[in-house]
Amino acid sequence: MSVYTQLTDDQFAAFCQRFGVSFARAIPITQGIKNSNWFIQTTDDVDGAHSYVFTLFEERPPEDIEKMAVILNQLDGKLPVAAPLALLDLGADSAEKCYVIQYDNKAITLVPCLAGAHPQQTTQAMCHEIGAALAMLHETLQALQPAEVYGVPLYPWAEVRDRERQFMPADEAKLMNDIWQSYTDLPLATLPKGLCHLDMFADNTLWNLQKGEERLTGLLDFTEVSVEHYVMDIAITINDFCTTWGDAEQGERVHFDRSKMAAFLQGYESKRTLGEDEKRALPVMLAKAAVIFWLLRLNVIHYNRTEGRTGDNIMVKNPDLMKRLAAYHWSHVEKAQNTVFILLAIDNKTENPIAGIFSNITQAEQTRNKLSNSSDFVIKEFTLDQLA
């Protein structure tokens, strides 16, 4: 991730020694927007290899990072995560392990490198696998109770919304307000909650990307783990894994792939079944999740400006991409309010060609995918109170 705090080689060596690691070289990691990260090459590494990732957390307090270490240890062995190393210099009287060094009121951790690479693009198979992994994460972390003790507080996005909204064009402010209100109107009390990752973007995952054998090898960045509705975590992950983000030369277009979303949900439900309230809430959650990351990117720009952060190693992601994704999802929410989706058998000789009627395309697609003869069915969209 971006490097904000500069450290000397002597400092790196001293910190690594406390974890029992012999330091040789620190290599900055420039992707990302929040923390300062380096690959650590040890004296035992050869040919430019590196064994660890050294992270200095710029915003989260050390006590939050200690909670994160407990969470990673809970997941270790069930999912491909890198659990932080324990400090070796606490003395024989220490009853509990400690995983965090405090430096300038900031936390430092050292974790083993995981194999694999960040994907440049995703496939339906990858979406299915990350869906299953997210469900496993939700199920496994239920063992940590009370969940609020381990999760960090949710960021006050409403405050960011109120600050940024005053600078927005009227149509953008209306879009944000409409989505926020629709989210508020959901039956939130009925939606299951628990510890959620809340930042499971493709660049926070690692994969073995051999052709025809994409395999998940790493889940990264657990700094945002909070108690939230599971369907919000699902929406956040879908939004990145199922979207192709165009670069500047392509006009930064946003293409959302609904077949990838269907594959993700099928993978998720192979480990944890979604409730009907969750399925109904998902379209609005997709829009709200895009709004949150629209605000997050605006907030990073605001924070960098107020803190005087500049330089080529400061990475800022384009907030307009998330705004466009929010608009796409909201258009589907508005349309769905007056639309039904009918699952029809292609064979006209069938006595009853209607297999099901659904309030949203997601449920219709999921139902069709569960049928053994799914290719024999099509989904037709109809607007209410109109002739077909």
Tab-separated table of C-alpha atoms in Angstrom:
chain	number	residue	atom	x	y	z
A	1	MET	CA	0.000	0.000	0.000
A	2	SER	CA	1.062	3.636	-0.123
A	3	VAL	CA	4.061	4.568	2.037
A	4	TYR	CA	3.331	7.521	4.311
A	5	THR	CA	5.752	7.025	7.239
A	6	GLN	CA	9.446	6.696	6.416
A	7	LEU	CA	11.665	4.337	8.442
A	8	THR	CA	15.434	3.789	8.366
A	9	ASP	CA	17.126	0.435	7.848
A	10	ASP	CA	18.278	0.518	11.472
A	11	GLN	CA	14.678	0.916	12.603
A	12	PHE	CA	13.518	-1.936	10.381
A	13	ALA	CA	16.281	-4.161	11.750
A	14	ALA	CA	15.374	-3.383	15.367
A	15	PHE	CA	11.669	-3.951	14.846
A	16	CYS	CA	12.187	-7.215	12.940
A	17	GLN	CA	14.531	-8.505	15.629
A	18	ARG	CA	11.713	-8.239	18.172
A	19	PHE	CA	9.757	-10.706	16.024
A	20	GLY	CA	12.767	-13.010	15.681
A	21	VAL	CA	13.415	-12.061	12.051
A	22	SER	CA	16.868	-11.176	10.686
A	23	PHE	CA	16.396	-8.069	8.516
A	24	ALA	CA	18.230	-7.501	5.231
A	25	ARG	CA	16.124	-5.100	3.152
A	26	ALA	CA	12.740	-3.326	3.079
A	27	ILE	CA	10.940	-2.929	-0.261
A	28	PRO	CA	8.055	-0.408	-0.365
A	29	ILE	CA	4.620	-1.620	-1.474
A	30	THR	CA	2.942	1.257	-3.312
A	31	GLN	CA	-0.575	-0.144	-4.019
A	32	GLY	CA	-3.433	0.873	-1.739
A	33	ILE	CA	-4.508	3.991	0.081
A	34	LYS	CA	-4.414	3.615	3.877
A	35	ASN	CA	-1.323	2.080	5.526
A	36	SER	CA	2.439	2.008	5.010
A	37	ASN	CA	3.661	-1.414	3.860
A	38	TRP	CA	6.954	-3.020	2.910
A	39	PHE	CA	8.126	-6.463	1.853
A	40	ILE	CA	10.884	-7.648	4.194
A	41	GLN	CA	13.799	-9.559	2.763
A	42	THR	CA	15.645	-11.555	5.419
A	43	THR	CA	19.284	-12.623	5.523
A	44	ASP	CA	18.101	-16.135	4.632
A	45	ASP	CA	16.241	-15.045	1.475
A	46	VAL	CA	17.960	-15.562	-1.859
A	47	ASP	CA	17.626	-14.169	-5.374
A	48	GLY	CA	15.574	-11.128	-4.346
A	49	ALA	CA	12.899	-13.146	-2.550
A	50	HIS	CA	11.057	-11.752	0.477
A	51	SER	CA	9.455	-13.668	3.350
A	52	TYR	CA	7.368	-11.127	5.262
A	53	VAL	CA	5.143	-8.084	4.984
A	54	PHE	CA	5.834	-5.262	7.459
A	55	THR	CA	2.860	-2.954	8.049
A	56	LEU	CA	2.706	0.344	9.897
A	57	PHE	CA	-0.962	1.168	10.476
A	58	GLU	CA	-1.480	4.874	9.889
A	59	GLU	CA	-5.015	5.280	11.257
A	60	ARG	CA	-6.156	2.324	13.348
A	61	PRO	CA	-5.031	2.427	17.019
A	62	PRO	CA	-2.785	-0.412	18.269
A	63	GLU	CA	-5.583	-1.993	20.339
A	64	ASP	CA	-7.632	-2.450	17.159
A	65	ILE	CA	-4.732	-4.187	15.456
A	66	GLU	CA	-4.350	-6.562	18.411
A	67	LYS	CA	-7.994	-7.544	17.868
A	68	MET	CA	-7.231	-8.125	14.215
A	69	ALA	CA	-4.435	-10.541	15.209
A	70	VAL	CA	-6.908	-12.594	17.254
A	71	ILE	CA	-9.300	-12.695	14.293
A	72	LEU	CA	-6.578	-13.910	11.937
A	73	ASN	CA	-5.580	-16.640	14.377
A	74	GLN	CA	-9.218	-17.751	14.508
A	75	LEU	CA	-9.298	-18.048	10.708
A	76	ASP	CA	-5.854	-19.627	10.385
A	77	GLY	CA	-6.153	-23.194	9.166
A	78	LYS	CA	-9.629	-22.672	7.712
A	79	LEU	CA	-8.861	-19.941	5.190
A	80	PRO	CA	-5.602	-18.776	3.553
A	81	VAL	CA	-4.653	-15.905	5.877
A	82	ALA	CA	-1.328	-14.617	7.214
A	83	ALA	CA	-1.464	-14.481	11.008
A	84	PRO	CA	0.865	-11.861	12.591
A	85	LEU	CA	4.048	-13.058	14.274
A	86	ALA	CA	4.184	-12.869	18.069
A	87	LEU	CA	6.776	-10.704	19.801
A	88	LEU	CA	9.592	-12.688	21.409
A	89	ASP	CA	10.831	-10.157	23.963
A	90	LEU	CA	7.894	-10.005	26.397
A	91	GLY	CA	9.568	-12.090	29.083
A	92	ALA	CA	8.671	-15.369	30.732
A	93	ASP	CA	6.035	-13.742	32.961
A	94	SER	CA	3.844	-12.726	30.039
A	95	ALA	CA	0.686	-14.861	30.087
A	96	GLU	CA	-0.642	-13.745	26.688
A	97	LYS	CA	0.933	-13.347	23.294
A	98	CYS	CA	1.348	-9.878	21.808
A	99	TYR	CA	1.496	-9.279	18.084
A	100	VAL	CA	1.893	-5.505	17.863
A	101	ILE	CA	4.780	-3.071	18.296
A	102	GLN	CA	3.754	0.478	19.152
A	103	TYR	CA	5.724	3.202	17.387
A	104	ASP	CA	4.757	6.873	17.473
A	105	ASN	CA	1.257	5.853	18.675
A	106	LYS	CA	0.914	3.585	15.648
A	107	ALA	CA	0.844	-0.207	15.373
A	108	ILE	CA	3.392	-2.361	13.558
A	109	THR	CA	2.907	-6.010	12.592
A	110	LEU	CA	4.994	-8.550	10.708
A	111	VAL	CA	3.252	-11.357	8.825
A	112	PRO	CA	4.483	-14.149	6.527
A	113	CYS	CA	4.133	-13.563	2.816
A	114	LEU	CA	1.462	-15.610	1.116
A	115	ALA	CA	1.955	-17.161	-2.295
A	116	GLY	CA	0.032	-15.950	-5.294
A	117	ALA	CA	-0.730	-12.749	-7.159
A	118	HIS	CA	-3.456	-10.117	-7.278
A	119	PRO	CA	-5.830	-10.818	-10.179
A	120	GLN	CA	-6.016	-8.289	-12.981
A	121	GLN	CA	-9.454	-9.612	-13.846
A	122	THR	CA	-11.850	-12.121	-12.345
A	123	THR	CA	-13.692	-15.134	-13.724
A	124	GLN	CA	-16.983	-16.755	-12.756
A	125	ALA	CA	-15.009	-19.571	-11.105
A	126	MET	CA	-13.082	-17.067	-8.994
A	127	CYS	CA	-16.317	-15.322	-7.997
A	128	HIS	CA	-17.753	-18.669	-6.915
A	129	GLU	CA	-14.655	-19.433	-4.817
A	130	ILE	CA	-14.469	-16.031	-3.119
A	131	GLY	CA	-18.188	-16.306	-2.351
A	132	ALA	CA	-17.596	-19.611	-0.561
A	133	ALA	CA	-14.586	-18.132	1.275
A	134	LEU	CA	-16.579	-15.128	2.497
A	135	ALA	CA	-19.320	-17.395	3.814
A	136	MET	CA	-16.700	-19.511	5.608
A	137	LEU	CA	-15.282	-16.327	7.134
A	138	HIS	CA	-18.727	-15.290	8.393
A	139	GLU	CA	-19.392	-18.742	9.857
A	140	THR	CA	-15.956	-19.155	11.477
A	141	LEU	CA	-15.890	-15.763	13.180
A	142	GLN	CA	-19.185	-16.464	14.934
A	143	ALA	CA	-17.051	-18.284	17.529
A	144	LEU	CA	-15.638	-14.937	18.732
A	145	GLN	CA	-18.225	-13.628	21.176
A	146	PRO	CA	-19.320	-11.035	21.954
A	147	ALA	CA	-18.551	-9.969	18.395
A	148	GLU	CA	-18.479	-6.267	19.339
A	149	VAL	CA	-15.360	-6.898	21.461
A	150	TYR	CA	-13.380	-7.985	18.396
A	151	GLY	CA	-14.759	-5.693	15.716
A	152	VAL	CA	-13.632	-2.102	15.293
A	153	PRO	CA	-16.311	0.629	15.254
A	154	LEU	CA	-17.946	1.297	11.920
A	155	TYR	CA	-16.733	4.505	10.316
A	156	PRO	CA	-19.183	7.435	10.661
A	157	TRP	CA	-19.989	7.597	6.959
A	158	ALA	CA	-23.048	9.784	7.560
A	159	GLU	CA	-20.694	12.554	8.705
A	160	VAL	CA	-18.621	12.195	5.529
A	161	ARG	CA	-21.837	12.198	3.491
A	162	ASP	CA	-23.021	15.441	5.075
A	163	ARG	CA	-19.643	17.094	4.519
A	164	GLU	CA	-19.238	16.025	0.894
A	165	ARG	CA	-22.852	16.433	-0.161
A	166	GLN	CA	-22.669	20.206	0.094
A	167	PHE	CA	-20.027	20.254	-2.657
A	168	MET	CA	-21.852	17.883	-5.024
A	169	PRO	CA	-23.975	18.716	-8.052
A	170	ALA	CA	-27.686	18.384	-7.262
A	171	ASP	CA	-28.131	15.145	-9.236
A	172	GLU	CA	-25.265	13.416	-7.393
A	173	ALA	CA	-26.548	14.556	-4.008
A	174	LYS	CA	-30.036	13.266	-4.897
A	175	LEU	CA	-28.618	9.899	-5.964
A	176	MET	CA	-26.785	9.559	-2.662
A	177	ASN	CA	-29.821	10.648	-0.628
A	178	ASP	CA	-32.206	8.284	-2.429
A	179	ILE	CA	-29.942	5.279	-1.921
A	180	TRP	CA	-29.330	6.161	1.715
A	181	GLN	CA	-33.057	6.507	2.388
A	182	SER	CA	-33.838	3.218	0.661
A	183	TYR	CA	-31.206	1.526	2.816
A	184	THR	CA	-32.722	3.079	5.950
A	185	ASP	CA	-36.139	1.752	4.938
A	186	LEU	CA	-34.900	-1.851	4.806
A	187	PRO	CA	-35.931	-4.193	7.659
A	188	LEU	CA	-32.412	-3.931	9.056
A	189	ALA	CA	-33.327	-5.487	12.395
A	190	THR	CA	-34.189	-8.774	10.673
A	191	LEU	CA	-30.905	-9.082	8.765
A	192	PRO	CA	-28.246	-11.354	10.341
A	193	LYS	CA	-25.111	-9.592	11.594
A	194	GLY	CA	-21.659	-10.627	12.699
A	195	LEU	CA	-17.974	-9.957	12.144
A	196	CYS	CA	-17.430	-8.949	8.514
A	197	HIS	CA	-14.333	-8.190	6.440
A	198	LEU	CA	-15.878	-5.133	4.684
A	199	ASP	CA	-12.977	-4.621	2.250
A	200	MET	CA	-12.768	-7.863	0.280
A	201	PHE	CA	-11.708	-6.353	-3.016
A	202	ALA	CA	-9.771	-8.376	-5.584
A	203	ASP	CA	-6.591	-6.488	-4.686
A	204	ASN	CA	-6.990	-7.781	-1.126
A	205	THR	CA	-6.822	-11.360	-2.372
A	206	LEU	CA	-4.073	-13.564	-3.811
A	207	TRP	CA	-4.518	-16.350	-6.352
A	208	ASN	CA	-2.635	-19.087	-8.109
A	209	LEU	CA	-3.440	-17.898	-11.615
A	210	GLN	CA	-2.256	-20.800	-13.711
A	211	LYS	CA	-4.470	-21.019	-16.763
A	212	GLY	CA	-7.587	-23.027	-16.063
A	213	GLU	CA	-6.733	-23.451	-12.384
A	214	GLU	CA	-7.418	-20.191	-10.548
A	215	ARG	CA	-7.083	-21.019	-6.848
A	216	LEU	CA	-7.471	-18.669	-3.869
A	217	THR	CA	-4.196	-18.517	-1.902
A	218	GLY	CA	-4.572	-15.447	0.299
A	219	LEU	CA	-7.046	-13.116	2.011
A	220	LEU	CA	-5.533	-9.798	3.065
A	221	ASP	CA	-6.226	-6.548	4.968
A	222	PHE	CA	-8.363	-7.320	8.009
A	223	THR	CA	-8.119	-3.800	9.449
A	224	GLU	CA	-11.785	-2.995	8.746
A	225	VAL	CA	-13.355	-6.067	10.389
A	226	SER	CA	-16.497	-4.821	12.111
A	227	VAL	CA	-19.910	-6.050	13.201
A	228	GLU	CA	-22.144	-5.444	10.214
A	229	HIS	CA	-24.931	-7.107	8.255
A	230	TYR	CA	-23.542	-10.083	6.341
A	231	VAL	CA	-25.395	-8.958	3.223
A	232	MET	CA	-23.435	-5.667	3.290
A	233	ASP	CA	-20.160	-7.626	3.271
A	234	ILE	CA	-21.546	-9.687	0.399
A	235	ALA	CA	-22.459	-6.524	-1.519
A	236	ILE	CA	-19.032	-4.943	-1.015
A	237	THR	CA	-17.284	-8.060	-2.321
A	238	ILE	CA	-19.647	-8.509	-5.263
A	239	ASN	CA	-19.175	-4.887	-6.301
A	240	ASP	CA	-15.467	-5.350	-6.930
A	241	PHE	CA	-15.241	-8.983	-8.010
A	242	CYS	CA	-18.135	-8.695	-10.459
A	243	THR	CA	-17.181	-5.311	-11.960
A	244	THR	CA	-14.699	-4.559	-14.717
A	245	TRP	CA	-13.167	-1.145	-14.079
A	246	GLY	CA	-12.045	0.635	-17.242
A	247	ASP	CA	-8.786	2.603	-17.130
A	248	ALA	CA	-8.342	6.257	-18.077
A	249	GLU	CA	-7.636	5.432	-21.723
A	250	GLN	CA	-10.949	3.567	-21.910
A	251	GLY	CA	-12.880	6.438	-20.372
A	252	GLU	CA	-12.968	4.613	-17.005
A	253	ARG	CA	-16.159	2.807	-17.881
A	254	VAL	CA	-17.837	0.576	-15.308
A	255	HIS	CA	-19.190	-2.817	-16.426
A	256	PHE	CA	-21.067	-4.945	-13.894
A	257	ASP	CA	-21.352	-8.653	-14.755
A	258	ARG	CA	-24.528	-10.188	-13.363
A	259	SER	CA	-23.477	-13.723	-14.340
A	260	LYS	CA	-20.443	-13.321	-12.074
A	261	MET	CA	-22.735	-12.175	-9.277
A	262	ALA	CA	-24.872	-15.293	-9.735
A	263	ALA	CA	-21.718	-17.441	-9.496
A	264	PHE	CA	-20.625	-15.592	-6.344
A	265	LEU	CA	-23.982	-16.124	-4.648
A	266	GLN	CA	-23.999	-19.787	-5.599
A	267	GLY	CA	-20.547	-20.157	-4.005
A	268	TYR	CA	-21.622	-18.269	-0.903
A	269	GLU	CA	-24.740	-20.365	-0.422
A	270	SER	CA	-22.692	-23.559	-0.719
A	271	LYS	CA	-21.430	-22.655	2.790
A	272	ARG	CA	-24.156	-20.439	4.264
A	273	THR	CA	-27.757	-20.105	3.097
A	274	LEU	CA	-29.078	-16.584	2.621
A	275	GLY	CA	-32.393	-15.689	4.238
A	276	GLU	CA	-35.234	-14.296	2.171
A	277	ASP	CA	-34.869	-10.874	3.822
A	278	GLU	CA	-31.186	-10.865	2.839
A	279	LYS	CA	-32.014	-11.710	-0.775
A	280	ARG	CA	-34.604	-8.940	-0.934
A	281	ALA	CA	-32.187	-6.438	0.629
A	282	LEU	CA	-29.245	-7.247	-1.645
A	283	PRO	CA	-30.078	-4.874	-4.567
A	284	VAL	CA	-30.249	-1.882	-2.210
A	285	MET	CA	-27.154	-3.078	-0.329
A	286	LEU	CA	-25.214	-3.182	-3.614
A	287	ALA	CA	-26.095	0.473	-4.200
A	288	LYS	CA	-25.336	1.457	-0.587
A	289	ALA	CA	-21.993	-0.384	-0.672
A	290	ALA	CA	-21.008	1.583	-3.778
A	291	VAL	CA	-21.997	4.818	-2.005
A	292	ILE	CA	-19.808	3.911	0.997
A	293	PHE	CA	-16.754	3.419	-1.217
A	294	TRP	CA	-17.606	6.557	-3.180
A	295	LEU	CA	-17.492	8.412	0.150
A	296	LEU	CA	-14.366	6.531	1.250
A	297	ARG	CA	-12.428	7.743	-1.775
A	298	LEU	CA	-13.684	11.289	-1.342
A	299	ASN	CA	-12.627	11.054	2.301
A	300	VAL	CA	-9.112	9.932	1.350
A	301	ILE	CA	-8.787	12.963	-0.923
A	302	HIS	CA	-10.016	15.195	1.917
A	303	TYR	CA	-7.641	13.559	4.419
A	304	ASN	CA	-4.619	13.833	2.119
A	305	ARG	CA	-5.410	17.494	1.502
A	306	THR	CA	-5.849	18.389	5.171
A	307	GLU	CA	-2.739	16.419	6.190
A	308	GLY	CA	-0.636	17.875	3.379
A	309	ARG	CA	0.101	14.441	1.930
A	310	THR	CA	1.700	14.663	-1.510
A	311	GLY	CA	4.106	12.681	-3.670
A	312	ASP	CA	4.200	9.940	-6.277
A	313	ASN	CA	3.848	7.216	-3.632
A	314	ILE	CA	0.404	8.466	-2.551
A	315	MET	CA	-2.280	6.494	-4.392
A	316	VAL	CA	-5.813	7.855	-4.783
A	317	LYS	CA	-8.569	5.829	-6.436
A	318	ASN	CA	-11.159	7.597	-8.584
A	319	PRO	CA	-14.388	8.171	-6.585
A	320	ASP	CA	-16.386	8.663	-9.782
A	321	LEU	CA	-16.115	4.950	-10.587
A	322	MET	CA	-18.021	4.075	-7.424
A	323	LYS	CA	-20.521	6.845	-8.131
A	324	ARG	CA	-21.233	5.276	-11.534
A	325	LEU	CA	-21.609	1.833	-9.989
A	326	ALA	CA	-24.011	3.259	-7.392
A	327	ALA	CA	-26.080	4.810	-10.197
A	328	TYR	CA	-26.144	1.479	-12.064
A	329	HIS	CA	-27.404	-0.423	-9.023
A	330	TRP	CA	-29.922	2.269	-8.153
A	331	SER	CA	-31.380	2.162	-11.666
A	332	HIS	CA	-32.042	-1.549	-11.114
A	333	VAL	CA	-33.636	-0.879	-7.715
A	334	GLU	CA	-35.965	1.752	-9.210
A	335	LYS	CA	-36.839	-0.489	-12.139
A	336	ALA	CA	-37.478	-3.477	-9.889
A	337	GLN	CA	-40.105	-1.558	-7.971
A	338	ASN	CA	-42.381	-1.904	-11.017
A	339	THR	CA	-40.999	-5.107	-12.527
A	340	VAL	CA	-41.346	-8.856	-12.044
A	341	PHE	CA	-39.067	-11.560	-13.429
A	342	ILE	CA	-40.675	-14.771	-14.644
A	343	LEU	CA	-38.729	-17.994	-15.030
A	344	LEU	CA	-40.115	-19.715	-18.133
A	345	ALA	CA	-39.491	-23.107	-19.701
A	346	ILE	CA	-38.218	-22.757	-23.260
A	347	ASP	CA	-40.239	-25.794	-24.395
A	348	ASN	CA	-43.653	-24.409	-25.352
A	349	LYS	CA	-45.176	-27.883	-24.998
A	350	THR	CA	-44.727	-27.789	-21.223
A	351	GLU	CA	-48.107	-27.857	-19.463
A	352	ASN	CA	-47.131	-25.032	-17.108
A	353	PRO	CA	-44.206	-23.076	-18.602
A	354	ILE	CA	-43.994	-20.699	-15.601
A	355	ALA	CA	-41.491	-22.094	-13.086
A	356	GLY	CA	-41.470	-19.059	-10.823
A	357	ILE	CA	-42.188	-15.347	-10.456
A	358	PHE	CA	-39.626	-13.160	-8.673
A	359	SER	CA	-39.349	-9.588	-7.479
A	360	ASN	CA	-35.713	-9.220	-8.598
A	361	ILE	CA	-33.368	-10.636	-11.212
A	362	THR	CA	-30.917	-11.968	-8.620
A	363	GLN	CA	-33.430	-14.400	-7.088
A	364	ALA	CA	-34.586	-15.464	-10.548
A	365	GLU	CA	-30.993	-16.167	-11.656
A	366	GLN	CA	-30.187	-18.045	-8.458
A	367	THR	CA	-33.266	-20.255	-8.826
A	368	ARG	CA	-32.503	-21.030	-12.470
A	369	ASN	CA	-28.870	-21.906	-11.605
A	370	LYS	CA	-30.064	-24.434	-9.020
A	371	LEU	CA	-32.099	-26.337	-11.608
A	372	SER	CA	-30.396	-29.409	-13.082
A	373	ASN	CA	-31.735	-28.430	-16.514
A	374	SER	CA	-31.125	-24.681	-16.116
A	375	SER	CA	-30.361	-24.234	-19.829
A	376	ASP	CA	-33.991	-25.152	-20.572
A	377	PHE	CA	-35.273	-22.019	-18.855
A	378	VAL	CA	-35.149	-18.308	-19.638
A	379	ILE	CA	-35.908	-15.258	-17.521
A	380	LYS	CA	-38.416	-12.793	-18.934
A	381	GLU	CA	-38.894	-9.317	-17.512
A	382	PHE	CA	-42.349	-7.749	-17.288
A	383	THR	CA	-43.452	-4.289	-16.193
A	384	LEU	CA	-46.450	-4.246	-13.867
A	385	ASP	CA	-49.772	-2.737	-15.013
A	386	GLN	CA	-48.837	-2.917	-18.693
A	387	LEU	CA	-49.746	-5.221	-21.564
A	388	ALA	CA	-47.020	-7.811	-22.167
